[in-house]
Coordinates of C-alpha atoms and ligand atoms in Angstrom, one line a residue:
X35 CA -0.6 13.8 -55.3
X36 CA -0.5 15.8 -52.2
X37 CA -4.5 15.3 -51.7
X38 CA -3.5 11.8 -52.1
X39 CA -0.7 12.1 -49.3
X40 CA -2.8 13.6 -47.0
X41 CA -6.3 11.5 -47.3
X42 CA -3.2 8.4 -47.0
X43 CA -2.0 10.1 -43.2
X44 CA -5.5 10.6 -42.4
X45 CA -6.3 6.8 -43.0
X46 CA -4.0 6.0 -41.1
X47 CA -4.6 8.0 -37.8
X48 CA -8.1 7.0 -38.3
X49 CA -6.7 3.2 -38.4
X50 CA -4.2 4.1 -35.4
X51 CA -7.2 5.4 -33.6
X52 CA -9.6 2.5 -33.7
X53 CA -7.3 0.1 -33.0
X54 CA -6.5 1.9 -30.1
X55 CA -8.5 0.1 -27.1
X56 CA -11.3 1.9 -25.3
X57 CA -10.7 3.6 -22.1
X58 CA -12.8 2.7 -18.7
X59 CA -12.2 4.8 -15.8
X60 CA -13.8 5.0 -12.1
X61 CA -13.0 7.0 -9.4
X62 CA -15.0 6.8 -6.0
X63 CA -14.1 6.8 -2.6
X64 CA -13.8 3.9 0.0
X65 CA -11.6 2.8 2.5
X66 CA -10.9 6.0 3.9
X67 CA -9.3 7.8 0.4
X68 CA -10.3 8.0 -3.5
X69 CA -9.8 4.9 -5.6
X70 CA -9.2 5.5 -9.4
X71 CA -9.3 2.3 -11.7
X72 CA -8.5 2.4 -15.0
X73 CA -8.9 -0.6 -17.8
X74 CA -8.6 -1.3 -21.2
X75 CA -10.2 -3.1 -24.0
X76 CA -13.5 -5.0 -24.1
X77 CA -15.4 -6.1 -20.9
X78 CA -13.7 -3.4 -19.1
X79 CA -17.1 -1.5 -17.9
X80 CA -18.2 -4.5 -16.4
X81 CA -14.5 -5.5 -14.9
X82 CA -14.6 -1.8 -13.1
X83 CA -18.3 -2.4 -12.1
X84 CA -17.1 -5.6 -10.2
X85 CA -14.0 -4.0 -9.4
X86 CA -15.8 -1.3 -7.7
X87 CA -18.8 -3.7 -5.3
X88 CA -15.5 -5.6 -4.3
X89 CA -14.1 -3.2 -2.9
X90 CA -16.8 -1.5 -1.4
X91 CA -17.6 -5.3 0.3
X92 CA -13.9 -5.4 1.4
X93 CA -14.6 -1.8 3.1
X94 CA -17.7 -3.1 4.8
X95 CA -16.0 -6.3 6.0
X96 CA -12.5 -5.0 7.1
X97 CA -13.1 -1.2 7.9
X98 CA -12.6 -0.8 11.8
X99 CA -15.4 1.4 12.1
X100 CA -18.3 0.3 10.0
X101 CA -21.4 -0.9 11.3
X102 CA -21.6 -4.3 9.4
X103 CA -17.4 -5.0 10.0
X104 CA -16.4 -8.5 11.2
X105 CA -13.5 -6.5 12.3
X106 CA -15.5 -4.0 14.7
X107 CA -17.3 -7.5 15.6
X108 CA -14.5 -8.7 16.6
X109 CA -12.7 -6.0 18.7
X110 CA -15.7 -5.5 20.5
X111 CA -15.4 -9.0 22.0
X112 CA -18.3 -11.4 19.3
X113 CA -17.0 -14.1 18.1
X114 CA -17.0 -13.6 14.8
X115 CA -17.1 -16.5 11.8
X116 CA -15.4 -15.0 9.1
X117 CA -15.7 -14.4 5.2
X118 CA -13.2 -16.2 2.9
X119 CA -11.9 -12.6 2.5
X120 CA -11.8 -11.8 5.8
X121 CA -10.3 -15.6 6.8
X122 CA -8.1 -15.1 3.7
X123 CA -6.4 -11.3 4.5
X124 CA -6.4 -12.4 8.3
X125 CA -4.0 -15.1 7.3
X126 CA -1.8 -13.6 4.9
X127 CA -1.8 -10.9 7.1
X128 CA -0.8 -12.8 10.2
X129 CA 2.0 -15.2 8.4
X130 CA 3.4 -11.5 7.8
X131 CA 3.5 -10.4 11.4
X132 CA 5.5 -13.7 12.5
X133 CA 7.6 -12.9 8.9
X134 CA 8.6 -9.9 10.1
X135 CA 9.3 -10.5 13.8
X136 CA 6.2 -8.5 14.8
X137 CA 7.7 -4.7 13.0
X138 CA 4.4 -5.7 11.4
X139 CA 1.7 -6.1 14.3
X140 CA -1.8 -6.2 12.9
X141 CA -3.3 -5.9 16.9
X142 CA -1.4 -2.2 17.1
X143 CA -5.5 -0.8 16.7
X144 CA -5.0 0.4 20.8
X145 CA -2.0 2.2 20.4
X146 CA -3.2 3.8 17.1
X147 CA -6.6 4.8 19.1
X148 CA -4.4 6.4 22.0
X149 CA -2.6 8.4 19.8
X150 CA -5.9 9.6 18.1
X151 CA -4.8 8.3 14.4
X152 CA -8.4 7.3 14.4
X153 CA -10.3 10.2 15.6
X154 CA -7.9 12.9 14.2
X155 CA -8.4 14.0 18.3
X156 CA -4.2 14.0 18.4
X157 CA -2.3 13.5 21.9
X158 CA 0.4 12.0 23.0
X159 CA -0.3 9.3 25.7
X160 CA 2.2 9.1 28.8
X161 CA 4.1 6.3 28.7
X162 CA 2.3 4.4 31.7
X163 CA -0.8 4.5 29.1
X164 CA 1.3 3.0 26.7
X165 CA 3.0 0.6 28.5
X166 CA -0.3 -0.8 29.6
X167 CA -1.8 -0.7 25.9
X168 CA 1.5 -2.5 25.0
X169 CA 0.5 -5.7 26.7
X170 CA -2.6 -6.4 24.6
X171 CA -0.6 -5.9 21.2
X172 CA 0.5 -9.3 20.1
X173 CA -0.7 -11.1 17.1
X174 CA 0.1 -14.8 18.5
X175 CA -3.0 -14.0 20.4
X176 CA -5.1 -14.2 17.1
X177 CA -6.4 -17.5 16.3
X178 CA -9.2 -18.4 14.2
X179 CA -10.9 -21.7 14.8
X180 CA -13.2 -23.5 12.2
X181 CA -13.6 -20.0 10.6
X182 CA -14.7 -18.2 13.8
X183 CA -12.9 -15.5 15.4
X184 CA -12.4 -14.6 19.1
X185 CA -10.1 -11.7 20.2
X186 CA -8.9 -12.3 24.1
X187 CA -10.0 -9.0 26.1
X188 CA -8.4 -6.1 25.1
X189 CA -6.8 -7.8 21.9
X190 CA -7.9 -5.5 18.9
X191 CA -7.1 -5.9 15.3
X192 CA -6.8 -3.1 12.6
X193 CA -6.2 -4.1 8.9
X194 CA -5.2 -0.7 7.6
X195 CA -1.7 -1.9 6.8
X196 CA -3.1 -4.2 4.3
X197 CA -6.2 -3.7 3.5
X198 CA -5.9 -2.1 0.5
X199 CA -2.6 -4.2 -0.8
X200 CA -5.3 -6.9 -0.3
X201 CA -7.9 -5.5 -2.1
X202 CA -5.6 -4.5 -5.1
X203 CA -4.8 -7.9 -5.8
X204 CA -8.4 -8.9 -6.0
X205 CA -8.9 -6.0 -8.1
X206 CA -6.1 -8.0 -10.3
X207 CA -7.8 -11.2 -10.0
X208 CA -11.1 -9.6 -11.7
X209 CA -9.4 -8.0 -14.2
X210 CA -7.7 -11.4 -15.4
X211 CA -10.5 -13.7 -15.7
X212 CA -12.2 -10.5 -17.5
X213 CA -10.0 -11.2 -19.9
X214 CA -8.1 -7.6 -19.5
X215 CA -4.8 -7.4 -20.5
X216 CA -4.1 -3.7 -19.4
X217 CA -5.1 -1.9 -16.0
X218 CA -3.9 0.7 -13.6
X219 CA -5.6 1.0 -9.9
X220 CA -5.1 3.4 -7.6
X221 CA -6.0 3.3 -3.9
X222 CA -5.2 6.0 -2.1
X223 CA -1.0 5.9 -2.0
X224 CA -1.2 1.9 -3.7
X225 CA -0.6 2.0 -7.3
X226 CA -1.3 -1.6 -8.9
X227 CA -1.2 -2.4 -12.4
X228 CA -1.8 -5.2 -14.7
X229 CA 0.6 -6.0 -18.0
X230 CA 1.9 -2.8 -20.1
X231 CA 0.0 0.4 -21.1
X232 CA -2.0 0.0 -24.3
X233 CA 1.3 0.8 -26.6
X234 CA 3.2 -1.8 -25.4
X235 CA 5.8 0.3 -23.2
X236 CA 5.7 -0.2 -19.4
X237 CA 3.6 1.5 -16.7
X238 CA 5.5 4.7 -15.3
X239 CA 4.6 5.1 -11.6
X240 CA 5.7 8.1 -9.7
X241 CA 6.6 8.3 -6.5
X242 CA 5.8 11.2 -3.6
X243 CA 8.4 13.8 -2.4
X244 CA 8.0 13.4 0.9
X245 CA 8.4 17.0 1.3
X246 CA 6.6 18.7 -1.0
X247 CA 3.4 17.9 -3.8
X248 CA 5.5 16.8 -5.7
X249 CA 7.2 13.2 -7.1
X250 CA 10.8 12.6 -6.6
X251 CA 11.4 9.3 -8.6
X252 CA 10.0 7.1 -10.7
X253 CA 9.6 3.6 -11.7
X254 CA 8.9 1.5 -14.8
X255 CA 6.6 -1.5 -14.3
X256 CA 4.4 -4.2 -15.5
X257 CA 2.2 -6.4 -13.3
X258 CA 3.4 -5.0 -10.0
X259 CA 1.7 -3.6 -6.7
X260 CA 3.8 0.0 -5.8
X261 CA 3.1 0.3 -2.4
X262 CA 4.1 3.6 -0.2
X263 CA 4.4 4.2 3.8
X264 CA 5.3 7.7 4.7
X265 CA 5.5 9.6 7.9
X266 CA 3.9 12.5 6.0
X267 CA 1.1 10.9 4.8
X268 CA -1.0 11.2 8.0
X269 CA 0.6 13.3 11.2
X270 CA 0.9 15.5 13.9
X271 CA 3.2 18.0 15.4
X272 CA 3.4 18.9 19.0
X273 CA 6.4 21.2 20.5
X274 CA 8.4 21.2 16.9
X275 CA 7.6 17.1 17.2
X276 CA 6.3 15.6 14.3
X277 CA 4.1 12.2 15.6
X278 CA 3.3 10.1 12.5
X279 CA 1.0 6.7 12.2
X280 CA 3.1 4.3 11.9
X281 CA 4.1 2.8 15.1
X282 CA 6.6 0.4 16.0
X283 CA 4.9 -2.4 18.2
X284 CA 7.7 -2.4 20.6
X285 CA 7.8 1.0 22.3
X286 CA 3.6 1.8 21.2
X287 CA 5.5 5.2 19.5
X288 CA 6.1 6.4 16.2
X289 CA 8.8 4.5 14.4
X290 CA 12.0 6.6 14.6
X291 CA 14.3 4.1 12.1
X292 CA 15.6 7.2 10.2
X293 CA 12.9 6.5 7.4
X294 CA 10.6 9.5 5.8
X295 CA 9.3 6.8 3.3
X296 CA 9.6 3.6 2.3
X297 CA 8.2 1.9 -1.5
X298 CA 7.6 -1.8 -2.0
X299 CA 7.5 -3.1 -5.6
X300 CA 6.3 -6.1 -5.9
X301 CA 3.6 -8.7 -7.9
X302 CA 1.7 -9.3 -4.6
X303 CA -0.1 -6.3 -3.4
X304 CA -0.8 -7.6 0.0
X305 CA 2.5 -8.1 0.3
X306 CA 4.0 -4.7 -1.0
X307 CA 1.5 -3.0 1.7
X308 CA 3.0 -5.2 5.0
X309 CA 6.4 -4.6 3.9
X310 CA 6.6 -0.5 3.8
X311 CA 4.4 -0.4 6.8
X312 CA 7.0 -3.3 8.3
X313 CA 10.2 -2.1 6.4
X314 CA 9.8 1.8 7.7
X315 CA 9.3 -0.1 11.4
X316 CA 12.8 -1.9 10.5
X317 CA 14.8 0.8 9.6
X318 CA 17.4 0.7 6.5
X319 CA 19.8 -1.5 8.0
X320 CA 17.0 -4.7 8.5
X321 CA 15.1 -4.2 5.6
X322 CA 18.3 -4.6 3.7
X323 CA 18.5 -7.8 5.6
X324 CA 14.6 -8.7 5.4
X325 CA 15.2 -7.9 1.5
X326 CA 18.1 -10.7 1.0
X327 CA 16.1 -13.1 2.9
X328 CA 13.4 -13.2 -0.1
X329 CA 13.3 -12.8 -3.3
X330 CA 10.0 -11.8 -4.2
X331 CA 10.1 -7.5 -3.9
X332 CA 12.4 -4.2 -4.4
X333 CA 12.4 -1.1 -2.5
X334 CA 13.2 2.3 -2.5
X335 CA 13.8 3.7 0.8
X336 CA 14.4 8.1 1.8
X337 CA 16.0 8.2 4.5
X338 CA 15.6 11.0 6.7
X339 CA 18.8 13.1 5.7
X340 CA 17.8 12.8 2.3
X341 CA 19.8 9.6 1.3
X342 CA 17.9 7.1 -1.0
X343 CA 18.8 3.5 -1.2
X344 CA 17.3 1.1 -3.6
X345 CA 17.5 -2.7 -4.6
X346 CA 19.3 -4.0 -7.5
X347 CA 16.3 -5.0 -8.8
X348 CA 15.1 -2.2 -10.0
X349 CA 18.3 -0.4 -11.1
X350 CA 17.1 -0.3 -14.6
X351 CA 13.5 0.8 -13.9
X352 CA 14.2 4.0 -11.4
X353 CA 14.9 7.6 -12.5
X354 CA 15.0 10.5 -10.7
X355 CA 12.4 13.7 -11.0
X356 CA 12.0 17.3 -10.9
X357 CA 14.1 18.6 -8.0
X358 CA 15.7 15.6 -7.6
X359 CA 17.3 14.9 -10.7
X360 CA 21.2 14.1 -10.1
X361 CA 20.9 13.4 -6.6
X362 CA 22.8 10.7 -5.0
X363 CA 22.0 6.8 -5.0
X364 CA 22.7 4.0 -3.1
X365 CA 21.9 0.3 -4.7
X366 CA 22.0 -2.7 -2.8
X367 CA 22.8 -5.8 -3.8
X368 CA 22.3 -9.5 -3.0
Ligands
AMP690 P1 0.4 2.0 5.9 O1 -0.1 3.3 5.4 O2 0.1 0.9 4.9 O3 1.8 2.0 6.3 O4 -0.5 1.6 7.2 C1 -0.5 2.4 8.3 C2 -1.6 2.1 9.1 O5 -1.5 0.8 9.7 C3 -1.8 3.0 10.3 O6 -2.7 4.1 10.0 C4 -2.3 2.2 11.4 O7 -3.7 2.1 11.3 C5 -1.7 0.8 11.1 N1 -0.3 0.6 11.7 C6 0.5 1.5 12.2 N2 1.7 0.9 12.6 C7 1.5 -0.4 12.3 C8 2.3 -1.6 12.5 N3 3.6 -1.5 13.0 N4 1.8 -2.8 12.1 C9 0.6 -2.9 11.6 N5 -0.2 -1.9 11.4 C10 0.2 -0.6 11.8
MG691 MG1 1.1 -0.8 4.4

């Protein structure tokens, strides 16, 4: 009876283990940071295979360095006719910038440069530098023409806000008509995910303390972009200043809004990666504003005294970690 009992369990994890669906991972690196794609199920080698030459494309297209970018094209003065993905993040990107009243300014790539975000050679320019810089940054100046692009002198466009936001939501696409109906990317800080886990039970996604290695909160989700911003992320510190890489286009210096870090949950990725670039430029006070003006993303915004403010729609989704268990919490509501 007991031999019976036990070949019966042993059945049954066997069962429990083959209906469980095989695992597909990738990890590489593009875009400047490591990419880790998971899927699930059947076709999922061949999802992450076309997963993985999309995003290496995107790279080669939107990267402002690369040798074969329409961007670098572009900012060195060509007039450049464009790839639908190019054409297409371009335009999302740009209704964005107008969106947001330019916190979001996709021709901030001078200002970035002078500050040596792009180099890693950090200074910080005098403010007649800057002031000059501050003329060229202006995304009405954009315009593409029967596909072609042609920046006016000194106009220079850098994608990094987006780029990968973009480029998760393509990952999405891929998975879909594959067929997949569980995924988890992540690019760099982006976490995008498609459906549930394999069980059934929704993807948890952690989110960085901004001070240490850390996660201080995390979030339930399924099919949703977590996006990221943080003044920690990339940095510099000169005479006890901290300098961080996001810059608010209307003084050409680090945005001082009294954010550390700023999350956007929401299905589109693109749109998750303007808004924490956009809503750490805002501050807490607009982005609650921005945030009631639409109805299509959360966030979860640390303040720089520690304070953490989050949107009623994901009450029931956010927990606390680690060291931050029982802290305070602010929820805003519509
Ligand atoms: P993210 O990490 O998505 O917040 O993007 C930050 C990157 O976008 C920076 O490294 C800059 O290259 C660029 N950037 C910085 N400030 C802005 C801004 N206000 N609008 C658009 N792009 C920005
Ligand atoms: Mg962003």
């Amino acid at each position: 009876m007991k031999a019976f009992r036990l070949s019966a369990l042993l059945l049954a994890v066997l069962l429990l283990a083959g209906c469980a669906p095989k695992t597909y991972t990738s990890t590489f690196f593009a875009m400047d940071t490591v990419m880790e794609l998971t899927a699930y199920g059947s076709g999922g080698d061949e999802a992450l295979a076309d997963a993985q030459a999309l995003v290496e494309e995107l790279d080669r297209l939107l990267s402002v360095t690369g040798e074969d970018s329409e961007i670098r094209a572009a900012n060195r003065g060509e007039t450049v006719l464009l790839s639908d993905s190019t054409a297409d993040l371009l335009s999302l990107a740009l209704g964005l910038c107008a969106d947001t009243r330019g916190a979001l300014d996709v021709t901030i790539y001078p200002v970035v440069r002078a500050w040596g975000f792009t180099t890693g050679q950090y200074q910080v320019p005098d403010s007649g530098t800057l002031s000059a810089l501050l003329d060229s940054v202006d995304y009405t100046q954009v315009v593409v023409e029967s596909g072609a692009l042609t920046l006016p002198g000194g106009v220079e466009l850098d994608l990094g806000s987006v780029a990968k936001g973009y480029t998760g939501d393509r990952i999405m696409s891929i998975f879909q008509e594959a067929g997949l109906t569980s995924a988890k990317i992540t690019l760099g800080g982006n976490v995008q995910v498609l459906g549930n886990k394999p069980d059934g039970s929704p993807w948890r996604v952690g989110i960085r303390d901004p001070g240490s290695d850390g996660y201080a909160f995390v979030v339930e989700v399924t099919d949703r972009a977590v996006v990221t911003s943080g003044g920690y992320e990339r940095y510099f510190e000169q005479d006890g200043v901290r300098y961080w890489h996001i810059i608010d286009p209307a003084t050409g210096c680090p945005a001082r809004s009294g954010l550390v870090s700023v999350t956007i949950i929401s299905q589109s990725g693109v749109l998750a990666d303007a808004l924490s670039t956009a809503l750490f430029v805002m501050g807490a006070e607009q982005a609650a504003d921005y945030w009631r003006a639409r109805d299509d993303f959360d966030f979860i915004l640390i303040g720089e005294d520690g304070s953490v403010t989050i949107t009623e729609g994901i009450e029931d989704s956010f927990s606390f970690s680690g060291d931050w268990e029982n802290h305070s919490l602010e929820v805003i509501r519509r």
